[in-house]
Amino acid sequence: MTTEFEKVFGAAPTGVWAAPGRVNLIGEHTDYNDGFVLPIALRQVVLATARRRDDGRLRLYSAQGDGRVTDVLVADLKPGAVAGWAAYPAAGVWALNESGHQVGGADLYFDSDVPSGGGLSSSAALECSVLAAYRDLYELDLDQRQSALIAQRGENDFVGVPCGSMDQMASACCTEGAALFLDTRDLAQRQVPFDLAARGLRLLVIDTRVKHDLGDGAYAALRAGCERAAALLDLPALRELTADRLPEALDRLPAELGPLVRHVVTENARVLQAVALLDAEDFAALGPVLTAGHASLRDDYGVSCPETDLAVAVAVEAGALGARMTGGGFGGSIIALVPEERTSPVAAAVEAAFAAAGYLAPRSFTATACAGSRRVG
Ligand code: GLA
């Protein structure tokens, strides 16, 4: 890595920082409704090799990019100033300054094994790797949570994606061996032990390779729909609506908003149920909760697609205890909770079904709960 960095930037780096992608176990499209989420960090990370520059220049290079260096003055950063993948790291630097942390330039070399467009938060990992590097390079007084919120601010206001806080919080705050139970209203968090291997289970992640892109407006439209529903119900956010008041709320809403609200309310309840099951070490009972979450995303929220629906159905048929899409939807990845000995058969069944349907070959791997962003070199 050092040599690659030197080839591109002509000087030695100071260190290497890692920030992981994530899968969310349950709690999808709840974070911008002040609700609950339950992600784990993946072993796949964005590595940022970096050195500080004191001339105000920000130079960005990606091993997965087109071989060009983005070179921009930190003082010139403003929304719209940087396009493509480089907008995400630039967003992190811009958001630091906007949040009152006076930072200057750096040389940053990125190398990532988080599949991009796979719904596994490659963008948040990119942002969080920058926050981790900058925190050390500029000796900033920032904890993991504050770093995540600054990264989210960059994505919202610089890149222009109105995402919630889950992905950045997962990339920064997850810990090894645990799922992050996060209340996105007050950011209270609890690390819930998540050791599937001890139970003879695995979490299979299957990337459908249907590119998922949050920037295309559909995500923003869903968020706007939820906010409109909350306003019509006189609530600060849909989080405040409990399941017992759902029927009455649905009566008061225009027909097109009802299913969105039903998803958010039932999904929040599923997160609480999942956490209770993990606390009780009843891992197998988690399966049907995941599958119910997928049905809700497919039928009520409308963010699944034929590929994710097929992968989920085939995984369950082939012996998964439960399965669902993970992340924002419109493609991306699914997760399947499987008994260890069913891991390969489930992956093979989904592959065969995709081949029969004429879809691209999916890519599978098993996930364990890994640590959040950190210095690694
Ligand atoms: C994307 C967003 C997150 C969250 C999920 C859906 O990953 O970045 O904030 O809203 O979609 O749960």
Short mmCIF file of C-alpha atoms and ligand atoms in Angstrom, two decimals:
data_model
loop_
_atom_site.label_atom_id
_atom_site.label_comp_id
_atom_site.label_asym_id
_atom_site.label_seq_id
_atom_site.Cartn_x
_atom_site.Cartn_y
_atom_site.Cartn_z
CA MET A 1 0.00 0.00 0.00
CA THR A 2 2.80 2.38 0.94
CA THR A 3 4.45 1.92 -2.46
CA GLU A 4 1.18 2.43 -4.33
CA PHE A 5 0.58 5.58 -2.32
CA GLU A 6 4.08 6.86 -3.08
CA LYS A 7 3.68 6.12 -6.76
CA VAL A 8 0.57 8.27 -6.91
CA PHE A 9 1.49 11.03 -4.47
CA GLY A 10 5.28 11.05 -4.43
CA ALA A 11 5.69 10.94 -0.65
CA ALA A 12 5.30 8.45 2.19
CA PRO A 13 1.95 8.14 3.98
CA THR A 14 1.41 8.66 7.71
CA GLY A 15 -0.94 5.76 8.28
CA VAL A 16 -3.81 3.56 7.14
CA TRP A 17 -7.40 3.71 8.38
CA ALA A 18 -10.20 1.20 7.78
CA ALA A 19 -13.97 1.68 7.72
CA PRO A 20 -16.31 -1.26 7.08
CA GLY A 21 -19.43 -1.74 5.01
CA ARG A 22 -22.49 -3.11 6.77
CA VAL A 23 -25.52 -5.29 6.51
CA ASN A 24 -28.60 -4.35 8.44
CA LEU A 25 -30.29 -7.31 10.13
CA ILE A 26 -33.66 -5.57 10.40
CA GLY A 27 -35.00 -2.01 10.61
CA GLU A 28 -35.01 -0.76 7.03
CA HIS A 29 -36.16 2.74 6.06
CA THR A 30 -36.76 3.44 9.73
CA ASP A 31 -33.70 5.63 10.41
CA TYR A 32 -35.08 8.77 8.74
CA ASN A 33 -38.29 8.21 10.70
CA ASP A 34 -36.43 8.38 14.04
CA GLY A 35 -36.83 4.60 14.41
CA PHE A 36 -34.69 1.60 15.32
CA VAL A 37 -32.03 -0.24 13.32
CA LEU A 38 -29.85 -3.31 13.93
CA PRO A 39 -26.78 -3.43 11.64
CA ILE A 40 -23.52 -5.36 11.86
CA ALA A 41 -20.23 -4.21 10.32
CA LEU A 42 -18.70 -6.40 7.62
CA ARG A 43 -15.13 -7.56 7.31
CA GLN A 44 -15.06 -5.80 3.93
CA VAL A 45 -13.59 -2.33 4.39
CA VAL A 46 -12.48 0.82 2.67
CA LEU A 47 -8.82 1.37 3.46
CA ALA A 48 -7.68 4.98 3.41
CA THR A 49 -3.91 5.44 3.30
CA ALA A 50 -3.22 9.07 4.07
CA ARG A 51 -0.92 11.91 4.85
CA ARG A 52 -1.70 15.41 5.89
CA ARG A 53 -0.94 18.34 3.58
CA ASP A 54 -0.51 21.84 4.88
CA ASP A 55 -1.06 23.62 1.55
CA GLY A 56 -4.85 23.25 1.58
CA ARG A 57 -4.94 20.72 -1.27
CA LEU A 58 -7.07 17.61 -1.09
CA ARG A 59 -5.89 14.88 -3.43
CA LEU A 60 -7.98 11.73 -3.81
CA TYR A 61 -7.19 8.51 -5.62
CA SER A 62 -9.06 5.22 -5.71
CA ALA A 63 -7.55 1.87 -6.64
CA GLN A 64 -11.01 1.04 -8.03
CA GLY A 65 -11.24 4.32 -9.97
CA ASP A 66 -10.17 5.43 -13.43
CA GLY A 67 -6.54 6.12 -12.55
CA ARG A 68 -7.04 9.86 -12.18
CA VAL A 69 -6.29 11.95 -9.12
CA THR A 70 -8.97 14.38 -7.98
CA ASP A 71 -7.13 17.49 -6.87
CA VAL A 72 -9.11 20.25 -5.21
CA LEU A 73 -8.53 23.03 -2.70
CA VAL A 74 -10.34 22.44 0.57
CA ALA A 75 -11.28 26.13 0.51
CA ASP A 76 -13.08 25.58 -2.82
CA LEU A 77 -15.21 22.66 -1.61
CA LYS A 78 -18.90 23.31 -1.90
CA PRO A 79 -21.89 21.11 -2.82
CA GLY A 80 -21.63 20.23 -6.50
CA ALA A 81 -17.88 21.00 -6.70
CA VAL A 82 -16.77 17.35 -6.90
CA ALA A 83 -18.50 14.65 -8.96
CA GLY A 84 -18.50 10.85 -8.94
CA TRP A 85 -17.01 8.67 -6.23
CA ALA A 86 -14.68 11.46 -5.05
CA ALA A 87 -17.71 13.44 -3.85
CA TYR A 88 -18.02 11.10 -0.85
CA PRO A 89 -14.56 11.63 0.64
CA ALA A 90 -14.68 15.33 -0.27
CA ALA A 91 -18.02 15.48 1.55
CA GLY A 92 -16.38 14.26 4.74
CA VAL A 93 -13.73 16.99 4.61
CA TRP A 94 -16.29 19.67 3.75
CA ALA A 95 -18.58 18.54 6.59
CA LEU A 96 -15.72 18.69 9.09
CA ASN A 97 -15.20 22.36 8.29
CA GLU A 98 -18.93 23.04 8.26
CA SER A 99 -19.14 21.48 11.73
CA GLY A 100 -16.50 23.83 13.12
CA HIS A 101 -13.44 21.59 12.85
CA GLN A 102 -10.93 23.63 10.92
CA VAL A 103 -9.10 21.13 8.72
CA GLY A 104 -6.91 21.50 5.66
CA GLY A 105 -5.70 19.17 2.96
CA ALA A 106 -4.51 15.59 2.69
CA ASP A 107 -3.44 12.97 0.19
CA LEU A 108 -5.81 10.01 0.39
CA TYR A 109 -5.43 6.68 -1.42
CA PHE A 110 -8.48 4.42 -1.19
CA ASP A 111 -8.67 0.71 -1.70
CA SER A 112 -11.97 -1.02 -1.07
CA ASP A 113 -13.36 -4.53 -1.08
CA VAL A 114 -16.87 -3.37 -0.19
CA PRO A 115 -18.86 -4.05 -3.39
CA SER A 116 -20.00 -0.71 -4.75
CA GLY A 117 -23.70 -0.44 -5.53
CA GLY A 118 -24.33 -3.67 -3.58
CA GLY A 119 -26.43 -2.05 -0.86
CA LEU A 120 -23.60 -2.69 1.62
CA SER A 121 -22.80 0.95 2.38
CA SER A 122 -19.67 1.41 0.34
CA SER A 123 -20.29 5.18 0.36
CA ALA A 124 -20.61 5.45 4.12
CA ALA A 125 -17.46 3.35 4.49
CA LEU A 126 -15.63 5.77 2.20
CA GLU A 127 -16.83 8.76 4.22
CA CYS A 128 -16.06 7.14 7.56
CA SER A 129 -12.53 6.16 6.47
CA VAL A 130 -11.89 9.86 5.77
CA LEU A 131 -13.28 10.88 9.14
CA ALA A 132 -11.07 8.32 10.88
CA ALA A 133 -7.95 9.47 8.99
CA TYR A 134 -8.65 13.16 9.51
CA ARG A 135 -9.33 12.69 13.19
CA ASP A 136 -5.77 11.46 13.67
CA LEU A 137 -4.05 13.63 11.05
CA TYR A 138 -5.60 16.78 12.51
CA GLU A 139 -5.83 15.55 16.13
CA LEU A 140 -9.54 16.25 16.26
CA ASP A 141 -11.53 15.75 19.41
CA LEU A 142 -14.23 13.53 17.91
CA ASP A 143 -15.72 10.25 19.10
CA GLN A 144 -17.08 7.55 16.78
CA ARG A 145 -20.65 8.82 17.05
CA GLN A 146 -19.73 12.43 16.28
CA SER A 147 -17.61 11.28 13.35
CA ALA A 148 -20.56 9.30 11.97
CA LEU A 149 -22.87 12.29 12.21
CA ILE A 150 -20.39 14.52 10.39
CA ALA A 151 -20.07 11.89 7.66
CA GLN A 152 -23.87 11.75 7.39
CA ARG A 153 -24.01 15.55 7.15
CA GLY A 154 -21.55 15.38 4.26
CA GLU A 155 -23.68 12.82 2.44
CA ASN A 156 -26.88 14.82 3.05
CA ASP A 157 -25.68 18.33 2.28
CA PHE A 158 -22.66 17.88 0.01
CA VAL A 159 -23.50 14.75 -2.00
CA GLY A 160 -27.21 15.52 -1.74
CA VAL A 161 -28.54 12.11 -0.63
CA PRO A 162 -31.07 12.57 2.19
CA CYS A 163 -30.05 9.35 3.98
CA GLY A 164 -30.57 8.65 7.67
CA SER A 165 -27.78 7.94 10.12
CA MET A 166 -27.69 4.13 10.04
CA ASP A 167 -24.89 3.49 7.55
CA GLN A 168 -22.40 5.96 8.99
CA MET A 169 -23.26 4.94 12.56
CA ALA A 170 -22.77 1.29 11.63
CA SER A 171 -19.44 1.95 9.90
CA ALA A 172 -18.14 3.94 12.87
CA CYS A 173 -19.79 2.43 15.95
CA CYS A 174 -20.19 -1.32 15.39
CA THR A 175 -18.06 -3.63 17.51
CA GLU A 176 -16.75 -7.11 16.88
CA GLY A 177 -19.15 -9.91 17.75
CA ALA A 178 -22.15 -7.62 18.19
CA ALA A 179 -25.06 -6.09 16.32
CA LEU A 180 -25.57 -2.38 16.91
CA PHE A 181 -29.04 -1.73 18.33
CA LEU A 182 -29.44 1.94 17.56
CA ASP A 183 -32.27 4.28 18.38
CA THR A 184 -31.92 6.89 15.64
CA ARG A 185 -34.04 9.41 17.58
CA ASP A 186 -31.53 10.02 20.36
CA LEU A 187 -28.68 7.85 19.02
CA ALA A 188 -28.74 5.66 22.14
CA GLN A 189 -26.91 2.47 21.27
CA ARG A 190 -26.41 -0.96 22.70
CA GLN A 191 -24.09 -3.67 21.43
CA VAL A 192 -26.14 -6.89 21.28
CA PRO A 193 -24.04 -10.07 21.21
CA PHE A 194 -24.34 -11.70 17.77
CA ASP A 195 -22.32 -14.87 17.52
CA LEU A 196 -24.09 -17.08 15.01
CA ALA A 197 -21.24 -19.57 14.69
CA ALA A 198 -21.67 -20.58 18.34
CA ARG A 199 -25.25 -21.59 17.40
CA GLY A 200 -24.28 -23.50 14.26
CA LEU A 201 -25.71 -20.74 12.09
CA ARG A 202 -24.34 -18.46 9.39
CA LEU A 203 -25.36 -15.16 7.87
CA LEU A 204 -25.16 -15.50 4.12
CA VAL A 205 -24.99 -12.27 2.13
CA ILE A 206 -26.01 -12.57 -1.52
CA ASP A 207 -25.31 -9.60 -3.77
CA THR A 208 -27.83 -9.72 -6.61
CA ARG A 209 -25.56 -7.38 -8.60
CA VAL A 210 -28.53 -5.26 -9.51
CA LYS A 211 -26.97 -1.85 -8.92
CA HIS A 212 -28.56 -0.01 -6.11
CA ASP A 213 -28.27 3.76 -6.30
CA LEU A 214 -29.73 6.03 -3.66
CA GLY A 215 -29.05 9.14 -5.68
CA ASP A 216 -31.79 8.46 -8.20
CA GLY A 217 -34.63 10.21 -6.40
CA ALA A 218 -36.72 7.21 -5.34
CA TYR A 219 -35.20 7.20 -1.86
CA ALA A 220 -35.85 10.93 -1.44
CA ALA A 221 -39.46 10.45 -2.60
CA LEU A 222 -40.04 7.73 0.00
CA ARG A 223 -38.58 9.89 2.72
CA ALA A 224 -40.77 12.81 1.64
CA GLY A 225 -43.82 10.51 1.74
CA CYS A 226 -43.05 9.49 5.31
CA GLU A 227 -42.57 13.10 6.36
CA ARG A 228 -45.85 14.10 4.75
CA ALA A 229 -47.64 11.26 6.56
CA ALA A 230 -46.12 12.30 9.90
CA ALA A 231 -47.22 15.90 9.31
CA LEU A 232 -50.77 14.81 8.44
CA LEU A 233 -50.85 12.79 11.66
CA ASP A 234 -49.45 15.71 13.68
CA LEU A 235 -46.43 13.70 14.70
CA PRO A 236 -42.79 14.85 14.73
CA ALA A 237 -41.85 11.55 13.05
CA LEU A 238 -43.49 8.20 12.24
CA ARG A 239 -41.49 6.66 15.09
CA GLU A 240 -44.08 8.13 17.46
CA LEU A 241 -46.86 6.01 15.97
CA THR A 242 -47.36 2.74 17.86
CA ALA A 243 -48.91 -0.40 16.40
CA ASP A 244 -52.14 -0.06 18.41
CA ARG A 245 -52.82 3.36 16.84
CA LEU A 246 -51.99 2.19 13.32
CA PRO A 247 -55.58 1.37 12.15
CA GLU A 248 -56.87 4.77 13.19
CA ALA A 249 -53.89 6.49 11.56
CA LEU A 250 -54.44 4.60 8.30
CA ASP A 251 -58.05 5.87 8.22
CA ARG A 252 -56.77 9.43 8.33
CA LEU A 253 -54.20 9.12 5.55
CA PRO A 254 -54.50 9.23 1.76
CA ALA A 255 -54.36 5.71 0.31
CA GLU A 256 -50.86 6.08 -1.18
CA LEU A 257 -49.27 6.87 2.20
CA GLY A 258 -50.89 4.06 4.19
CA PRO A 259 -48.53 1.25 3.14
CA LEU A 260 -45.44 3.39 3.83
CA VAL A 261 -46.65 4.09 7.35
CA ARG A 262 -47.59 0.46 7.93
CA HIS A 263 -44.08 -0.63 6.94
CA VAL A 264 -42.36 1.82 9.25
CA VAL A 265 -44.55 0.95 12.25
CA THR A 266 -44.32 -2.82 11.80
CA GLU A 267 -40.60 -2.64 10.99
CA ASN A 268 -39.82 -0.77 14.20
CA ALA A 269 -41.72 -3.48 16.08
CA ARG A 270 -39.68 -6.15 14.28
CA VAL A 271 -36.41 -4.55 15.42
CA LEU A 272 -37.56 -4.67 19.05
CA GLN A 273 -38.66 -8.27 18.56
CA ALA A 274 -35.32 -9.20 16.99
CA VAL A 275 -33.36 -7.60 19.85
CA ALA A 276 -35.48 -9.49 22.40
CA LEU A 277 -34.77 -12.75 20.55
CA LEU A 278 -31.03 -12.06 20.44
CA ASP A 279 -31.06 -11.21 24.14
CA ALA A 280 -32.84 -14.51 24.79
CA GLU A 281 -30.27 -16.25 22.53
CA ASP A 282 -33.14 -17.57 20.44
CA PHE A 283 -31.29 -17.04 17.17
CA ALA A 284 -33.35 -19.46 15.12
CA ALA A 285 -36.58 -17.55 15.87
CA LEU A 286 -35.01 -14.53 14.19
CA GLY A 287 -35.54 -16.16 10.79
CA PRO A 288 -39.28 -15.54 10.38
CA VAL A 289 -38.83 -11.95 11.60
CA LEU A 290 -36.39 -11.34 8.75
CA THR A 291 -38.70 -12.88 6.18
CA ALA A 292 -41.65 -10.83 7.46
CA GLY A 293 -39.45 -7.75 7.08
CA HIS A 294 -38.84 -8.62 3.44
CA ALA A 295 -42.56 -9.05 2.74
CA SER A 296 -43.17 -5.62 4.23
CA LEU A 297 -40.45 -3.99 2.11
CA ARG A 298 -41.79 -5.74 -0.98
CA ASP A 299 -45.54 -5.32 -0.49
CA ASP A 300 -45.88 -2.14 1.59
CA TYR A 301 -42.75 -0.11 0.97
CA GLY A 302 -42.22 -1.16 -2.65
CA VAL A 303 -38.41 -1.13 -2.58
CA SER A 304 -37.61 -4.73 -3.48
CA CYS A 305 -37.13 -5.91 -7.06
CA PRO A 306 -37.65 -9.24 -8.89
CA GLU A 307 -34.03 -10.30 -8.22
CA THR A 308 -34.14 -9.70 -4.47
CA ASP A 309 -37.60 -11.29 -4.23
CA LEU A 310 -36.40 -14.38 -6.08
CA ALA A 311 -33.23 -14.66 -3.96
CA VAL A 312 -35.26 -14.44 -0.74
CA ALA A 313 -37.88 -16.97 -1.84
CA VAL A 314 -35.32 -19.47 -3.11
CA ALA A 315 -33.10 -19.08 -0.03
CA VAL A 316 -36.02 -19.89 2.28
CA GLU A 317 -37.10 -22.82 0.10
CA ALA A 318 -33.55 -24.16 0.17
CA GLY A 319 -33.40 -24.21 3.95
CA ALA A 320 -32.69 -20.69 5.20
CA LEU A 321 -34.47 -19.93 8.48
CA GLY A 322 -35.29 -16.51 7.09
CA ALA A 323 -34.10 -14.00 4.51
CA ARG A 324 -34.60 -10.41 3.44
CA MET A 325 -33.14 -7.64 1.36
CA THR A 326 -30.78 -5.37 3.26
CA GLY A 327 -30.11 -1.67 2.77
CA GLY A 328 -32.11 0.82 0.76
CA GLY A 329 -33.41 -1.63 -1.85
CA PHE A 330 -33.98 -1.29 -5.63
CA GLY A 331 -31.41 -4.05 -6.03
CA GLY A 332 -28.39 -4.64 -3.85
CA SER A 333 -28.00 -7.56 -1.47
CA ILE A 334 -30.08 -9.95 0.56
CA ILE A 335 -29.16 -11.64 3.83
CA ALA A 336 -30.17 -15.19 4.72
CA LEU A 337 -29.91 -16.79 8.15
CA VAL A 338 -28.87 -20.39 7.49
CA PRO A 339 -27.89 -23.49 9.44
CA GLU A 340 -24.18 -23.95 8.79
CA GLU A 341 -24.64 -27.07 6.66
CA ARG A 342 -27.17 -25.32 4.42
CA THR A 343 -24.83 -22.44 3.56
CA SER A 344 -23.49 -23.85 0.29
CA PRO A 345 -26.80 -25.44 -0.82
CA VAL A 346 -28.67 -22.15 -0.26
CA ALA A 347 -26.04 -20.16 -2.20
CA ALA A 348 -26.09 -22.77 -4.97
CA ALA A 349 -29.90 -22.78 -5.16
CA VAL A 350 -30.00 -18.99 -5.58
CA GLU A 351 -27.27 -19.17 -8.23
CA ALA A 352 -29.21 -21.83 -10.14
CA ALA A 353 -32.45 -19.86 -9.92
CA PHE A 354 -30.70 -16.72 -11.20
CA ALA A 355 -29.18 -18.63 -14.10
CA ALA A 356 -32.60 -20.07 -14.97
CA ALA A 357 -34.16 -16.59 -14.86
CA GLY A 358 -31.40 -15.14 -17.06
CA TYR A 359 -30.11 -12.83 -14.29
CA LEU A 360 -26.43 -12.01 -13.68
CA ALA A 361 -24.66 -14.56 -11.46
CA PRO A 362 -25.06 -13.42 -7.82
CA ARG A 363 -22.08 -13.21 -5.46
CA SER A 364 -22.25 -14.71 -1.98
CA PHE A 365 -20.19 -14.55 1.19
CA THR A 366 -20.81 -15.21 4.86
CA ALA A 367 -20.71 -12.29 7.26
CA THR A 368 -19.63 -12.09 10.86
CA ALA A 369 -19.98 -9.03 13.06
CA CYS A 370 -16.77 -7.00 12.77
CA ALA A 371 -15.39 -3.79 14.27
CA GLY A 372 -16.16 -0.25 13.14
CA SER A 373 -13.72 2.32 11.74
CA ARG A 374 -10.20 2.28 13.17
CA ARG A 375 -6.54 2.91 12.45
CA VAL A 376 -4.90 -0.22 11.07
CA GLY A 377 -1.42 0.87 10.10
C1 GLA B 1 -29.72 3.52 2.88
C2 GLA B 1 -29.55 4.79 3.70
C3 GLA B 1 -29.79 4.51 5.18
C4 GLA B 1 -31.12 3.79 5.37
C5 GLA B 1 -31.25 2.59 4.42
C6 GLA B 1 -32.61 1.95 4.47
O1 GLA B 1 -28.73 2.59 3.19
O2 GLA B 1 -28.25 5.32 3.55
O3 GLA B 1 -29.77 5.72 5.90
O4 GLA B 1 -32.20 4.66 5.24
O5 GLA B 1 -30.99 2.98 3.09
O6 GLA B 1 -32.83 1.39 5.71
#
